[in-house]
Amino acid sequence: MKNLVYLFALSSAFVSCQKQAPATDDSLFQNQGNPLFRNAFTSDPAPLVVGDRLYVYTGHDECFEDSVGYEGKYGFNLTNWLLYSTDDMQTWKDHGQIFAPADFSWASGEAWAAQCIEKKGKFYFYLTAQGKDEYNGKCIGVAVSDSPTGPFVDAIGKPLISDDMTDNGQRGWWNDIDPTVLTDDDGTTWMCWGNGTCFMAPLKDNMIELADTITVIPLPRYVEGPWFTRRGDYYYLIYVSMGQGRETVSYAMSSSIKGPWQPMGEIAGMAENSFTIHPGVVEYKGKWYFFYHNGNLTLNGYKGAGGRRSVCVEEMQFNEDGTIQYITQTANGVAQKTEE
């Protein structure tokens, strides 16, 4: 969700380069290909299926002002999360802002990657925010709602994961980021997260406490952005890996969510015009979709960049043995082609 020059970005002046009107019931738009969402700079997509509808939660890149030699390449300025939904992958609805770190008393900002999951009629939104006061560094919080569209409220009044709970490893004070969650057949929900180190722990049935100790999953070239999913007999841990100078996407497979995890290699290359990439995978109406972001959107005169990203989507295919086919990033994505 960020790169090694993040600290440089903190010292840079910034302004918001887009104004977003509140969503209304008729805030509809058509899929025009990639980038998928074009009314705001979006990042870190997290899909969720509820009934016949697909929801995609995203970060909101409110870009830094350009300056000579900078041009928005590395500045991350995210202060809220947005939500979009569809029932056919072609007509989408913009729900506007869904939550913000400011809604937490313990957080000071920085709305990094998140994921929403449903359990027992409640919707739990696990997210990354910067802690304040006694909570140093990045934290993972949880908000809860009776609806996938909110309103969401702080579930516990403090972080679920804070910096003192994990070994700092390679990334120091910002390794507790990018939560992903998956509920297993026995009803246990597992959470995986981390930058530089891939952490994993089960949650209690209340979804707001850890049920056991935090463990580490060893993965080759692991950077950040893990995503749990399951298909048939196999569990998949899809994650951001380091390619040749920029991030790529790799995955591991297992017959159990507890592992062991077998690394399977790379399935998506570097995103265009963006150092980062972030996977979000979902099965919807019999097809599998791979959401990610690149830096190809131009909005209000501002070109896309590492800190001005845009969510995209491709269909994802599997081989007979359960392995994932390589995903080519395209301009059309899953938009229906019209006859000329």
XYZ file of C-alpha atoms in Angstrom:
340
model
C 0.000 0.000 0.000
C 2.991 2.196 0.221
C 6.613 1.980 -0.785
C 10.005 2.672 0.690
C 9.758 6.396 0.058
C 6.692 6.801 2.244
C 8.602 8.857 4.829
C 9.528 11.328 2.116
C 5.859 11.793 1.333
C 5.043 12.781 4.880
C 7.122 15.925 4.592
C 5.474 17.091 1.366
C 2.703 19.664 1.162
C -0.506 18.421 -0.333
C -3.885 19.457 -1.549
C -6.921 17.438 -2.529
C -7.181 17.291 -6.311
C -10.754 16.160 -6.582
C -14.029 17.049 -4.939
C -16.507 14.219 -4.629
C -20.212 14.919 -4.454
C -22.258 12.862 -1.997
C -23.663 9.688 -3.514
C -27.370 9.522 -4.233
C -29.706 6.702 -5.253
C -29.094 7.555 -8.898
C -25.289 7.738 -8.638
C -24.946 5.150 -11.385
C -22.312 4.755 -14.061
C -21.350 2.207 -16.703
C -18.261 0.045 -16.874
C -16.032 1.662 -19.509
C -13.112 -0.689 -18.995
C -10.046 -0.081 -16.887
C -9.734 1.958 -14.764
C -13.105 0.837 -13.453
C -13.906 3.773 -11.145
C -13.283 7.159 -12.746
C -14.855 9.747 -10.431
C -12.040 9.531 -7.867
C -8.535 8.150 -7.497
C -9.025 4.754 -5.820
C -6.747 2.038 -4.482
C -6.535 -1.255 -2.560
C -9.824 -2.813 -3.774
C -11.649 -5.220 -1.428
C -14.615 -7.056 -2.989
C -17.476 -8.578 -0.957
C -20.502 -10.493 -2.256
C -23.763 -10.045 -0.361
C -26.653 -11.913 -1.940
C -26.785 -11.001 -5.628
C -24.760 -7.830 -5.225
C -21.013 -7.248 -5.352
C -19.538 -4.492 -3.205
C -16.013 -3.113 -3.677
C -14.461 -1.095 -0.848
C -11.522 1.086 -1.891
C -8.997 3.496 -0.539
C -9.298 7.105 -1.731
C -6.108 8.669 -3.074
C -6.456 12.400 -2.432
C -3.323 13.354 -4.268
C -0.434 15.556 -3.269
C 0.093 18.762 -5.202
C 2.600 18.402 -8.018
C 6.001 20.017 -7.798
C 9.036 19.830 -10.072
C 10.680 16.423 -9.788
C 7.815 15.068 -7.702
C 4.686 14.907 -9.858
C 2.686 12.876 -7.362
C 4.837 9.796 -7.751
C 5.170 8.802 -4.125
C 2.750 10.832 -2.057
C 0.111 8.831 -0.221
C -2.728 10.922 1.173
C -5.730 8.760 2.026
C -8.213 10.010 4.604
C -11.283 7.827 3.969
C -12.641 4.724 2.255
C -15.116 4.661 -0.635
C -17.664 2.057 -1.707
C -19.029 0.962 -5.076
C -21.454 -1.853 -5.939
C -23.006 -3.695 -8.883
C -25.324 -6.564 -9.708
C -23.957 -7.299 -13.187
C -20.353 -5.951 -13.365
C -21.517 -3.393 -15.951
C -23.746 -0.900 -14.129
C -22.183 0.388 -10.927
C -23.375 2.535 -8.065
C -21.197 5.022 -6.196
C -21.989 4.956 -2.466
C -19.445 7.658 -1.612
C -17.465 7.683 1.622
C -18.074 4.631 3.800
C -15.734 5.274 6.765
C -12.711 7.320 7.842
C -9.932 6.998 10.442
C -11.353 10.144 12.035
C -14.286 7.954 13.119
C -11.883 6.248 15.556
C -10.879 8.076 18.743
C -7.483 6.314 18.725
C -6.497 7.040 15.095
C -4.942 10.112 13.515
C -5.472 9.434 9.834
C -4.070 7.475 6.877
C -6.796 5.221 5.506
C -4.754 2.365 4.101
C -5.953 -1.059 2.886
C -9.077 -2.644 4.378
C -11.486 -5.543 3.912
C -15.121 -6.083 4.914
C -16.571 -9.485 5.849
C -20.042 -10.649 6.849
C -20.660 -12.941 9.828
C -23.937 -13.721 11.580
C -25.724 -10.785 9.994
C -23.072 -8.220 10.924
C -20.500 -6.588 8.655
C -16.999 -6.199 10.048
C -14.664 -3.696 8.382
C -11.000 -4.430 9.167
C -8.766 -1.529 8.234
C -5.359 0.083 8.508
C -4.975 3.451 10.249
C -2.268 5.442 11.965
C -2.500 5.205 15.736
C -2.059 8.139 18.095
C -1.318 8.738 21.782
C -0.290 5.384 23.280
C -0.658 3.547 19.952
C 2.524 4.088 17.979
C 2.763 3.228 14.316
C 0.235 1.618 12.043
C -2.686 -0.243 13.603
C -5.472 -2.530 12.449
C -8.897 -1.465 13.635
C -12.365 -2.950 13.222
C -15.660 -1.185 12.620
C -19.058 -2.884 12.533
C -22.409 -2.297 10.835
C -25.737 -4.004 10.205
C -25.381 -3.251 6.491
C -22.562 -3.502 3.925
C -23.143 0.184 3.162
C -22.934 1.279 6.804
C -23.063 3.285 8.890
C -20.005 1.701 10.513
C -18.955 2.375 14.107
C -15.840 1.530 16.086
C -16.362 -1.991 17.447
C -13.954 -1.933 20.418
C -12.702 1.611 21.037
C -9.071 0.642 20.452
C -6.961 -1.106 17.794
C -7.371 -4.824 17.266
C -3.677 -4.992 16.336
C -1.132 -2.422 17.485
C 2.613 -2.128 16.993
C 3.501 -3.593 20.390
C 1.823 -6.905 19.490
C 4.156 -7.902 16.636
C 7.852 -8.074 15.942
C 8.886 -5.043 13.940
C 11.014 -7.079 11.560
C 11.955 -5.388 8.295
C 9.364 -2.631 8.274
C 9.436 -1.255 11.801
C 6.526 0.814 12.938
C 4.353 0.253 9.842
C 4.321 -3.523 9.459
C 0.789 -3.978 10.884
C -1.175 -3.131 7.742
C -3.387 -4.655 5.024
C -5.731 -7.040 6.875
C -7.507 -9.863 5.032
C -10.077 -12.162 6.623
C -11.652 -15.537 5.777
C -14.080 -17.746 7.707
C -13.334 -21.494 7.593
C -15.813 -24.388 7.567
C -15.705 -24.739 11.355
C -16.804 -21.119 11.749
C -13.394 -19.782 12.772
C -12.429 -16.539 11.090
C -8.734 -16.038 10.370
C -6.969 -12.759 9.760
C -3.732 -12.291 7.862
C -1.811 -9.010 7.517
C 1.594 -7.372 7.395
C 4.245 -5.487 5.449
C 7.598 -7.237 5.231
C 6.270 -10.042 7.458
C 3.087 -12.027 6.824
C 1.279 -12.399 10.160
C -1.716 -14.642 10.845
C -4.076 -15.229 13.781
C -7.571 -16.619 14.430
C -10.325 -14.363 15.721
C -12.780 -15.176 18.479
C -16.385 -15.682 17.483
C -17.119 -12.078 18.489
C -14.801 -10.969 15.635
C -13.142 -8.274 17.754
C -10.521 -10.257 19.705
C -7.689 -12.624 18.811
C -8.370 -16.245 19.749
C -4.738 -17.401 19.802
C -1.161 -16.280 19.351
C 0.085 -14.499 16.248
C 2.144 -16.666 13.894
C 4.229 -15.898 10.793
C 3.726 -17.404 7.322
C 7.039 -17.611 5.414
C 6.472 -16.566 1.787
C 9.085 -15.849 -0.896
C 9.402 -12.186 -1.977
C 6.504 -11.251 0.318
C 5.948 -7.493 0.644
C 2.364 -6.717 1.722
C -1.298 -6.827 0.654
C -2.288 -10.446 1.463
C -5.699 -11.721 0.356
C -7.331 -14.936 1.611
C -9.785 -16.872 -0.564
C -10.949 -20.432 -1.078
C -12.053 -22.456 -4.094
C -13.105 -26.073 -3.684
C -10.560 -28.012 -1.663
C -7.867 -25.341 -1.841
C -7.126 -22.222 0.138
C -5.271 -19.403 -1.594
C -3.078 -16.728 -0.065
C -2.581 -14.137 -2.776
C -0.095 -11.407 -1.911
C 2.034 -8.541 -3.155
C 5.559 -9.653 -4.007
C 8.649 -7.772 -5.112
C 9.363 -7.858 -8.823
C 12.111 -6.167 -10.800
C 11.957 -2.759 -9.145
C 8.192 -2.627 -8.567
C 5.546 -4.746 -6.888
C 3.937 -7.797 -8.522
C 1.375 -10.361 -7.300
C 2.186 -13.939 -6.261
C 0.274 -16.666 -4.427
C 0.501 -19.774 -2.292
C -1.871 -22.740 -1.964
C -2.801 -25.063 0.882
C -5.329 -27.774 1.690
C -5.816 -26.126 5.093
C -6.060 -22.505 6.135
C -3.534 -23.368 8.843
C -1.005 -24.373 6.180
C 1.549 -25.438 5.267
C 1.472 -23.006 2.347
C 3.062 -23.999 -0.949
C 4.409 -21.003 -2.909
C 3.139 -21.138 -6.495
C 4.831 -18.134 -8.085
C 3.716 -14.952 -9.765
C 0.266 -14.450 -11.288
C 0.269 -10.722 -12.123
C 3.028 -8.370 -13.159
C 3.747 -4.783 -12.256
C 0.916 -2.257 -12.433
C 1.204 0.463 -15.035
C 2.399 3.816 -13.708
C 2.342 2.648 -10.073
C 5.002 1.225 -7.771
C 2.309 -0.613 -5.799
C -0.335 -3.138 -6.738
C -2.944 -4.676 -4.430
C -5.061 -7.812 -5.089
C -8.695 -8.381 -4.165
C -10.197 -11.654 -5.382
C -13.817 -12.822 -5.385
C -16.174 -15.333 -6.989
C -19.324 -13.670 -8.252
C -22.160 -15.282 -10.199
C -20.031 -18.230 -11.304
C -16.982 -16.230 -12.380
C -13.818 -15.262 -10.541
C -12.549 -11.682 -10.587
C -9.160 -10.190 -9.804
C -9.309 -6.568 -8.639
C -6.136 -4.447 -8.480
C -4.995 -0.876 -9.001
C -2.739 0.939 -11.433
C -1.910 4.602 -12.065
C -3.625 5.163 -15.412
C -6.510 7.495 -14.563
C -6.377 11.191 -15.390
C -8.836 13.204 -13.309
C -9.421 16.964 -13.203
C -6.175 17.569 -15.061
C -4.086 15.375 -12.765
C -2.451 12.330 -14.295
C -2.321 9.052 -12.429
C 0.788 8.189 -10.437
C 2.053 6.109 -7.527
C -0.005 8.215 -5.155
C -2.912 8.680 -7.579
C -4.075 5.174 -8.291
C -7.174 3.693 -9.931
C -8.976 0.391 -9.340
C -9.179 -2.109 -12.210
C -10.575 -5.630 -12.664
C -9.867 -8.708 -14.786
C -11.515 -12.114 -14.966
C -9.440 -14.810 -13.237
C -9.121 -18.373 -14.555
C -8.010 -21.603 -12.900
C -6.334 -24.690 -14.291
C -7.759 -28.173 -13.724
C -5.327 -28.786 -10.865
C -6.520 -25.673 -9.024
C -3.576 -23.462 -9.903
C -4.249 -19.910 -11.058
C -3.578 -18.866 -14.636
C -1.415 -15.811 -15.232
C -3.495 -12.617 -15.300
C -2.894 -10.118 -18.101
C -3.751 -6.525 -17.226
C -5.912 -5.018 -19.967
C -7.600 -1.751 -20.905
C -10.981 -3.408 -21.465
C -11.105 -5.384 -18.217
C -14.559 -6.999 -18.048
C -16.512 -4.273 -19.837
C -19.000 -5.531 -22.411
C -17.817 -4.740 -25.891
C -20.360 -2.984 -28.052
C -20.765 -3.699 -31.740
C -19.865 -0.828 -34.014
